[in-house]
CSV table of C-alpha atoms in Angstrom, one decimal:
chain,number,residue,atom,x,y,z
A,1,UNK,CA,0.0,0.0,0.0
A,2,UNK,CA,2.9,2.4,0.3
A,3,UNK,CA,4.8,1.7,-2.8
A,4,UNK,CA,6.6,4.7,-4.2
A,5,UNK,CA,8.6,5.4,-7.3
A,6,UNK,CA,11.8,5.2,-5.1
A,7,UNK,CA,10.7,1.7,-3.9
A,8,UNK,CA,11.0,0.5,-7.4
A,9,UNK,CA,14.7,1.1,-7.2
A,10,UNK,CA,16.2,2.8,-10.2
A,11,UNK,CA,13.0,3.8,-11.8
A,12,UNK,CA,12.1,1.5,-14.6
A,13,UNK,CA,12.2,3.1,-17.9
A,14,UNK,CA,8.7,1.8,-18.6
A,15,UNK,CA,7.4,3.8,-15.6
A,16,UNK,CA,9.0,7.0,-16.7
A,17,UNK,CA,7.9,6.4,-20.2
A,18,UNK,CA,4.4,5.7,-19.2
A,19,UNK,CA,4.3,8.8,-17.0
A,20,UNK,CA,5.7,10.9,-19.9
A,21,UNK,CA,3.1,9.5,-22.2
A,22,UNK,CA,0.4,10.3,-19.6
A,23,UNK,CA,1.6,13.9,-19.3
A,24,UNK,CA,1.4,14.3,-23.1
A,25,UNK,CA,-1.9,12.5,-23.5
A,26,UNK,CA,-3.7,14.5,-20.8
A,27,UNK,CA,-1.6,17.7,-21.1
A,28,UNK,CA,-0.1,17.7,-17.6
A,29,UNK,CA,2.8,19.8,-16.5
A,30,UNK,CA,4.2,20.4,-13.0
A,31,UNK,CA,5.7,23.6,-11.7
A,32,UNK,CA,8.7,22.2,-9.9
A,33,UNK,CA,10.9,19.0,-10.1
A,34,UNK,CA,9.7,18.1,-6.6
A,35,UNK,CA,6.1,18.3,-7.7
A,36,UNK,CA,7.0,16.2,-10.8
A,37,UNK,CA,8.6,13.6,-8.5
A,38,UNK,CA,5.6,13.5,-6.2
A,39,UNK,CA,3.2,13.1,-9.1
A,40,UNK,CA,5.4,10.3,-10.5
A,41,UNK,CA,5.2,8.5,-7.1
A,42,UNK,CA,1.4,8.9,-7.1
A,43,UNK,CA,1.2,7.7,-10.7
A,44,UNK,CA,3.3,4.6,-9.8
A,45,UNK,CA,1.1,3.9,-6.7
A,46,UNK,CA,-2.1,4.2,-8.9
A,47,UNK,CA,-0.7,1.7,-11.4
A,48,UNK,CA,-0.4,-0.8,-8.5
A,49,UNK,CA,-3.9,0.2,-7.3
A,50,UNK,CA,-5.3,-0.3,-10.8
A,51,UNK,CA,-3.9,-3.8,-10.9
A,52,UNK,CA,-5.5,-4.6,-7.5
A,53,UNK,CA,-8.9,-3.3,-8.7
A,54,UNK,CA,-8.5,-5.4,-11.8
A,55,UNK,CA,-7.9,-8.5,-9.7
A,56,UNK,CA,-10.8,-7.7,-7.4
A,57,UNK,CA,-13.4,-6.9,-10.0
A,58,UNK,CA,-16.0,-9.5,-10.7
A,59,UNK,CA,-17.1,-8.0,-14.0
A,60,UNK,CA,-15.3,-7.2,-17.2
A,61,UNK,CA,-13.9,-3.8,-16.2
A,62,UNK,CA,-10.4,-2.7,-17.0
A,63,UNK,CA,-8.5,-0.3,-14.9
A,64,UNK,CA,-5.3,1.6,-15.7
A,65,UNK,CA,-4.1,5.0,-16.7
A,66,UNK,CA,-6.8,7.6,-16.8
A,67,UNK,CA,-6.9,11.5,-16.6
A,68,UNK,CA,-6.8,11.1,-12.8
A,69,UNK,CA,-3.8,8.9,-12.5
A,70,UNK,CA,-1.7,11.6,-10.9
A,71,UNK,CA,-4.1,12.3,-8.1
A,72,UNK,CA,-4.2,10.5,-4.7
A,73,UNK,CA,-7.4,8.9,-3.7
A,74,UNK,CA,-8.0,11.8,-1.2
A,75,UNK,CA,-7.4,14.5,-3.9
A,76,UNK,CA,-9.7,12.6,-6.3
A,77,UNK,CA,-12.4,12.4,-3.7
A,78,UNK,CA,-12.1,16.1,-2.9
A,79,UNK,CA,-12.0,17.2,-6.5
A,80,UNK,CA,-14.6,14.9,-8.1
A,81,UNK,CA,-17.0,13.7,-5.4
A,82,UNK,CA,-20.1,15.6,-4.8
A,83,UNK,CA,-21.0,15.5,-1.1
A,84,UNK,CA,-21.3,18.8,0.7
A,85,UNK,CA,-20.3,17.1,4.0
A,86,UNK,CA,-19.7,13.6,5.1
A,87,UNK,CA,-23.0,11.8,5.8
A,88,UNK,CA,-26.1,13.8,6.4
A,89,UNK,CA,-27.9,12.8,3.2
A,90,UNK,CA,-31.5,13.6,4.1
A,91,UNK,CA,-34.1,10.8,4.0
A,92,UNK,CA,-36.7,11.9,1.5
A,93,UNK,CA,-39.4,9.7,0.0
A,94,UNK,CA,-42.3,11.9,-0.8
A,95,UNK,CA,-43.2,13.4,-4.2
A,96,UNK,CA,-42.4,17.1,-4.2
A,97,UNK,CA,-45.1,19.1,-5.8
A,98,UNK,CA,-44.7,21.7,-8.5
A,99,UNK,CA,-45.8,24.5,-6.1
A,100,UNK,CA,-43.3,27.0,-4.9
A,101,UNK,CA,-41.3,25.0,-2.3
A,102,UNK,CA,-41.4,26.3,1.2
A,103,UNK,CA,-38.2,28.0,2.4
A,104,UNK,CA,-36.8,26.1,5.3
B,1,UNK,CA,-38.9,-4.7,-19.0
B,2,UNK,CA,-37.0,-5.0,-22.3
B,3,UNK,CA,-33.7,-6.9,-22.4
B,4,UNK,CA,-31.8,-3.8,-23.6
B,5,UNK,CA,-32.4,-0.1,-23.7
B,6,UNK,CA,-30.1,2.7,-24.8
B,7,UNK,CA,-31.5,6.2,-24.9
B,8,UNK,CA,-28.3,7.4,-26.7
B,9,UNK,CA,-29.7,5.8,-29.8
B,10,UNK,CA,-32.4,8.4,-30.0
B,11,UNK,CA,-30.7,11.2,-31.9
B,12,UNK,CA,-30.3,14.3,-29.7
B,13,UNK,CA,-31.8,12.7,-26.6
B,14,UNK,CA,-28.6,12.7,-24.6
B,15,UNK,CA,-26.7,15.9,-24.6
B,16,UNK,CA,-22.9,16.4,-24.9
B,17,UNK,CA,-20.5,15.0,-22.3
B,18,UNK,CA,-19.9,17.7,-19.8
B,19,UNK,CA,-16.7,18.3,-17.8
B,20,UNK,CA,-17.1,19.6,-14.3
B,21,UNK,CA,-13.4,20.5,-14.0
B,22,UNK,CA,-12.5,21.4,-10.4
B,23,UNK,CA,-16.1,22.3,-9.5
B,24,UNK,CA,-18.0,19.7,-7.4
B,25,UNK,CA,-21.1,20.0,-9.4
B,26,UNK,CA,-21.8,16.5,-10.7
B,27,UNK,CA,-25.2,16.8,-9.0
B,28,UNK,CA,-26.2,19.8,-11.2
B,29,UNK,CA,-24.8,18.2,-14.3
B,30,UNK,CA,-26.7,15.0,-13.7
B,31,UNK,CA,-29.9,17.0,-13.1
B,32,UNK,CA,-29.3,19.1,-16.3
B,33,UNK,CA,-28.8,15.9,-18.3
B,34,UNK,CA,-32.0,14.5,-16.9
B,35,UNK,CA,-34.1,17.6,-17.8
B,36,UNK,CA,-32.5,17.7,-21.3
B,37,UNK,CA,-33.2,14.1,-22.1
B,38,UNK,CA,-36.8,14.4,-20.9
B,39,UNK,CA,-37.5,17.5,-23.0
B,40,UNK,CA,-36.1,15.8,-26.1
B,41,UNK,CA,-38.0,12.5,-25.8
B,42,UNK,CA,-41.2,14.1,-24.6
B,43,UNK,CA,-41.4,17.3,-26.7
B,44,UNK,CA,-38.7,16.9,-29.4
B,45,UNK,CA,-37.1,20.0,-28.0
B,46,UNK,CA,-33.3,19.6,-28.0
B,47,UNK,CA,-32.1,22.0,-25.3
B,48,UNK,CA,-28.9,22.4,-23.3
B,49,UNK,CA,-29.8,23.9,-20.0
B,50,UNK,CA,-27.6,26.1,-17.8
B,51,UNK,CA,-25.7,24.3,-15.1
B,52,UNK,CA,-24.3,27.6,-14.0
B,53,UNK,CA,-27.8,28.9,-13.2
B,54,UNK,CA,-28.3,25.8,-11.0
B,55,UNK,CA,-25.1,26.6,-9.1
B,56,UNK,CA,-25.6,30.4,-8.8
B,57,UNK,CA,-29.2,30.2,-7.8
B,58,UNK,CA,-29.3,27.2,-5.5
B,59,UNK,CA,-30.8,27.7,-2.0
B,60,UNK,CA,-27.7,26.3,-0.3
B,61,UNK,CA,-25.4,28.8,-2.0
B,62,UNK,CA,-22.2,26.8,-2.4
B,63,UNK,CA,-22.7,25.0,-5.7
B,64,UNK,CA,-19.0,24.2,-6.4
B,65,UNK,CA,-18.6,22.6,-3.0
B,66,UNK,CA,-21.1,19.8,-3.6
B,67,UNK,CA,-24.8,19.3,-3.5
B,68,UNK,CA,-27.6,17.0,-4.3
B,69,UNK,CA,-29.6,16.4,-7.4
B,70,UNK,CA,-32.9,17.4,-5.7
B,71,UNK,CA,-31.3,20.8,-4.9
B,72,UNK,CA,-31.1,21.4,-8.6
B,73,UNK,CA,-34.6,20.3,-9.3
B,74,UNK,CA,-35.8,22.5,-6.4
B,75,UNK,CA,-34.0,25.5,-8.0
B,76,UNK,CA,-35.7,24.8,-11.4
B,77,UNK,CA,-39.1,24.7,-9.7
B,78,UNK,CA,-38.4,27.8,-7.7
B,79,UNK,CA,-37.3,29.8,-10.7
B,80,UNK,CA,-40.1,28.4,-12.9
B,81,UNK,CA,-37.6,26.9,-15.4
B,82,UNK,CA,-34.0,27.2,-16.4
B,83,UNK,CA,-32.1,29.2,-19.0
B,84,UNK,CA,-30.0,27.8,-21.8
B,85,UNK,CA,-26.4,26.9,-21.6
B,86,UNK,CA,-25.5,29.3,-24.3
B,87,UNK,CA,-27.2,32.3,-22.6
B,88,UNK,CA,-25.8,31.4,-19.1
B,89,UNK,CA,-22.6,29.3,-19.8
B,90,UNK,CA,-20.7,27.1,-17.4
B,91,UNK,CA,-17.8,28.9,-15.7
B,92,UNK,CA,-16.6,26.1,-13.4
B,93,UNK,CA,-16.9,28.4,-10.4
B,94,UNK,CA,-19.6,29.5,-8.0
B,95,UNK,CA,-20.6,33.2,-7.9
B,96,UNK,CA,-22.5,34.0,-4.7
B,97,UNK,CA,-25.2,36.6,-5.2
B,98,UNK,CA,-24.8,36.4,-8.9
B,99,UNK,CA,-28.0,34.5,-9.7
B,100,UNK,CA,-29.2,35.7,-13.1
B,101,UNK,CA,-32.3,33.5,-13.3
B,102,UNK,CA,-34.5,36.5,-14.2
B,103,UNK,CA,-32.2,37.8,-16.9
B,104,UNK,CA,-32.7,35.1,-19.5
B,105,UNK,CA,-35.5,33.3,-21.1
B,106,UNK,CA,-36.4,29.8,-19.8
B,107,UNK,CA,-35.8,27.0,-22.3
B,108,UNK,CA,-37.0,24.1,-20.1
B,109,UNK,CA,-39.0,23.6,-16.9
B,110,UNK,CA,-40.3,20.6,-14.9
B,111,UNK,CA,-43.6,19.7,-13.2
B,112,UNK,CA,-42.1,18.0,-10.2
B,113,UNK,CA,-39.5,15.3,-9.3
B,114,UNK,CA,-39.7,11.9,-7.7
B,115,UNK,CA,-37.7,9.4,-5.9
B,116,UNK,CA,-37.9,5.9,-7.4
B,117,UNK,CA,-37.9,2.6,-5.5
B,118,UNK,CA,-34.5,1.1,-4.6
B,119,UNK,CA,-35.2,-1.9,-6.8
B,120,UNK,CA,-33.1,-2.4,-10.0
B,121,UNK,CA,-35.9,-4.1,-11.9
B,122,UNK,CA,-38.3,-1.2,-11.2
B,123,UNK,CA,-35.6,1.3,-12.0
B,124,UNK,CA,-35.1,-0.5,-15.4
B,125,UNK,CA,-38.8,-0.4,-16.1
B,126,UNK,CA,-39.1,3.3,-15.3
B,127,UNK,CA,-36.0,4.1,-17.4
B,128,UNK,CA,-37.2,2.1,-20.4
B,129,UNK,CA,-40.7,3.8,-20.2
B,130,UNK,CA,-40.0,7.3,-19.2
B,131,UNK,CA,-36.4,8.1,-20.0
B,132,UNK,CA,-33.0,8.7,-18.3
B,133,UNK,CA,-32.9,9.2,-14.5
B,134,UNK,CA,-30.2,10.4,-12.1
B,135,UNK,CA,-28.5,8.1,-9.6
B,136,UNK,CA,-25.9,8.7,-6.9
B,137,UNK,CA,-23.1,6.1,-6.5
B,138,UNK,CA,-19.9,5.4,-4.7
B,139,UNK,CA,-17.2,6.7,-7.1
B,140,UNK,CA,-14.3,4.9,-5.6
B,141,UNK,CA,-13.7,2.6,-8.6
B,142,UNK,CA,-14.1,5.3,-11.2
B,143,UNK,CA,-10.7,7.1,-10.7
B,144,UNK,CA,-8.8,4.4,-12.6
B,145,UNK,CA,-11.6,3.0,-14.7
B,146,UNK,CA,-11.0,2.6,-18.4
B,147,UNK,CA,-13.7,0.4,-19.8
B,148,UNK,CA,-16.0,-2.6,-19.3
B,149,UNK,CA,-18.5,-3.5,-16.6
B,150,UNK,CA,-17.6,-2.8,-13.0
B,151,UNK,CA,-18.9,-5.4,-10.6
B,152,UNK,CA,-17.9,-4.9,-7.0
B,153,UNK,CA,-18.6,-6.5,-3.7
B,154,UNK,CA,-20.1,-4.3,-0.9
B,155,UNK,CA,-16.8,-4.8,0.9
B,156,UNK,CA,-14.8,-3.2,-1.9
B,157,UNK,CA,-17.3,-0.5,-2.9
B,158,UNK,CA,-19.6,0.4,0.0
B,159,UNK,CA,-23.2,0.9,-1.3
B,160,UNK,CA,-24.1,3.0,1.7
B,161,UNK,CA,-21.4,5.6,1.0
B,162,UNK,CA,-22.5,7.4,-2.2
B,163,UNK,CA,-20.7,10.5,-3.3
B,164,UNK,CA,-21.2,11.1,-7.0
B,165,UNK,CA,-24.3,11.8,-9.1
B,166,UNK,CA,-24.5,10.7,-12.8
B,167,UNK,CA,-27.2,10.1,-15.4
B,168,UNK,CA,-28.5,6.5,-16.1
B,169,UNK,CA,-29.2,6.3,-19.8
B,170,UNK,CA,-29.7,2.6,-20.5
B,171,UNK,CA,-29.0,-1.1,-19.7
B,172,UNK,CA,-28.0,-4.3,-21.5
B,173,UNK,CA,-26.1,-7.5,-21.2
B,174,UNK,CA,-22.6,-8.4,-22.3
B,175,UNK,CA,-21.5,-11.9,-23.2
B,176,UNK,CA,-18.6,-13.2,-21.2
B,177,UNK,CA,-17.2,-16.6,-20.3
B,178,UNK,CA,-17.0,-18.6,-17.1
B,179,UNK,CA,-18.2,-17.9,-13.5
B,180,UNK,CA,-16.7,-14.5,-13.4
B,181,UNK,CA,-15.2,-12.8,-16.4
B,182,UNK,CA,-11.7,-13.1,-14.9
B,183,UNK,CA,-11.9,-16.4,-13.0
B,184,UNK,CA,-12.4,-18.9,-15.8
B,185,UNK,CA,-11.5,-22.4,-15.0
B,186,UNK,CA,-11.4,-25.1,-17.6
B,187,UNK,CA,-14.5,-26.8,-16.0
B,188,UNK,CA,-16.6,-23.7,-15.7
B,189,UNK,CA,-15.9,-22.3,-19.1
B,190,UNK,CA,-19.3,-21.5,-20.6
B,191,UNK,CA,-20.9,-18.5,-22.1
B,192,UNK,CA,-22.5,-16.2,-19.6
B,193,UNK,CA,-24.1,-12.8,-19.8
B,194,UNK,CA,-23.2,-9.9,-17.6
B,195,UNK,CA,-26.1,-7.5,-17.2
B,196,UNK,CA,-25.1,-3.9,-16.9
B,197,UNK,CA,-26.2,-0.3,-16.6
B,198,UNK,CA,-25.0,2.5,-18.9
B,199,UNK,CA,-24.2,5.7,-17.1
B,200,UNK,CA,-23.2,9.1,-18.4
B,201,UNK,CA,-20.5,10.8,-16.4
B,202,UNK,CA,-19.4,14.5,-16.2
B,203,UNK,CA,-15.6,14.2,-16.4
B,204,UNK,CA,-15.2,14.9,-20.1
B,205,UNK,CA,-15.2,12.5,-23.1
B,206,UNK,CA,-11.6,11.6,-22.5
B,207,UNK,CA,-12.5,9.5,-19.5
B,208,UNK,CA,-14.0,6.0,-19.5
B,209,UNK,CA,-16.0,4.8,-22.5
B,210,UNK,CA,-16.1,8.2,-24.3
B,211,UNK,CA,-17.4,9.8,-21.1
B,212,UNK,CA,-19.7,6.9,-20.2
B,213,UNK,CA,-19.2,3.8,-18.0
B,214,UNK,CA,-21.0,0.6,-17.1
B,215,UNK,CA,-21.9,-0.9,-13.7
B,216,UNK,CA,-23.2,-4.4,-13.1
B,217,UNK,CA,-27.0,-4.6,-12.9
B,218,UNK,CA,-28.7,-6.7,-10.3
B,219,UNK,CA,-26.2,-6.5,-7.4
B,220,UNK,CA,-26.6,-2.9,-6.3
B,221,UNK,CA,-23.0,-2.3,-7.3
B,222,UNK,CA,-21.6,0.8,-5.6
B,223,UNK,CA,-25.0,1.8,-4.3
B,224,UNK,CA,-26.7,2.5,-7.5
B,225,UNK,CA,-30.2,2.0,-6.0
B,226,UNK,CA,-29.7,4.4,-3.1
B,227,UNK,CA,-31.0,7.6,-4.6
B,228,UNK,CA,-32.7,7.1,-8.0
B,229,UNK,CA,-34.3,10.5,-8.7
B,230,UNK,CA,-35.8,12.0,-11.8
B,231,UNK,CA,-37.7,15.2,-12.8
B,232,UNK,CA,-41.0,14.9,-14.5
B,233,UNK,CA,-42.1,17.1,-17.4
B,234,UNK,CA,-45.5,15.5,-18.1
B,235,UNK,CA,-48.3,14.2,-15.9
B,236,UNK,CA,-47.5,10.7,-14.5
B,237,UNK,CA,-49.8,8.8,-16.9
B,238,UNK,CA,-48.4,10.4,-20.1
B,239,UNK,CA,-45.7,8.5,-21.8
B,240,UNK,CA,-43.0,10.1,-24.0
B,241,UNK,CA,-43.2,10.2,-27.8
B,242,UNK,CA,-40.3,7.7,-28.0
B,243,UNK,CA,-39.8,4.3,-26.5
B,244,UNK,CA,-36.3,3.3,-25.5
B,245,UNK,CA,-34.3,1.8,-28.5
B,246,UNK,CA,-32.9,-1.7,-27.8
């Protein structure tokens, strides 16, 4: 679960190539070398994660490089989830009429 | 319930694939897609409605920080309709106190909205009869999804934790082999069909299957039955002009 690009030893050429291709494909650039290295780590972690999802999936789905491969799971949740706050989804079951809704 | 249904095959029924960018507005985009589809299959009116209006004019006032599909429908009811995307374009931001609902002509409106039962068979029946609906799912598996049908256990994709709203546009079955698509033993190798839902996402056309993805149908994968919600643009007993193409 804590695999980083460094853990892979001298970074395999394939990983660097794959990351370079990802950057070109999805038009990604990073402001500093440190940020580039961090995103490469996350990218490597996500490749492992995709493989795990692939093994766990009971359907026909394929997982791998996507436009979000340089984001951590937390960043992805914050950027692309929808919830206003954790929990608290109201329980609603009635039909709401077309009248002007009451202000709560 | 038909075996297959795909509203994308009705020309113009499903609008373009949106991209929410860094704005947490999947809820507004799913609602917009629902209203657009219902207007096209009921009235042959092909409209793109303003997501920005749904954000700017929502009662909760923080549209790019998340929300719920029913907030968007409430906003459309409150404003007696919604403007067009071209008049009131998406800016991927939220502008408090900048609601321009009264500035532009309304291009679509709704009569009400309803919550459907948490039953996949009944959801399929409603979808095939009346058109696309919105659902809210656990998006955990979508970050690294490329293609195919996602089938997850509740332990790997919690159906109670739903955090992403999308538009359900159809269903079908895919031929695969063996007990599970990826656990084929020589003894169990036989054709098998994998039923799936077709869903329209709002992360651009570069993601997934040209902006769409598929979830297994019949196992409440990733909580798809938790909040099935749709607007209505006709009286409940009036069916649309089109039936869902197989």
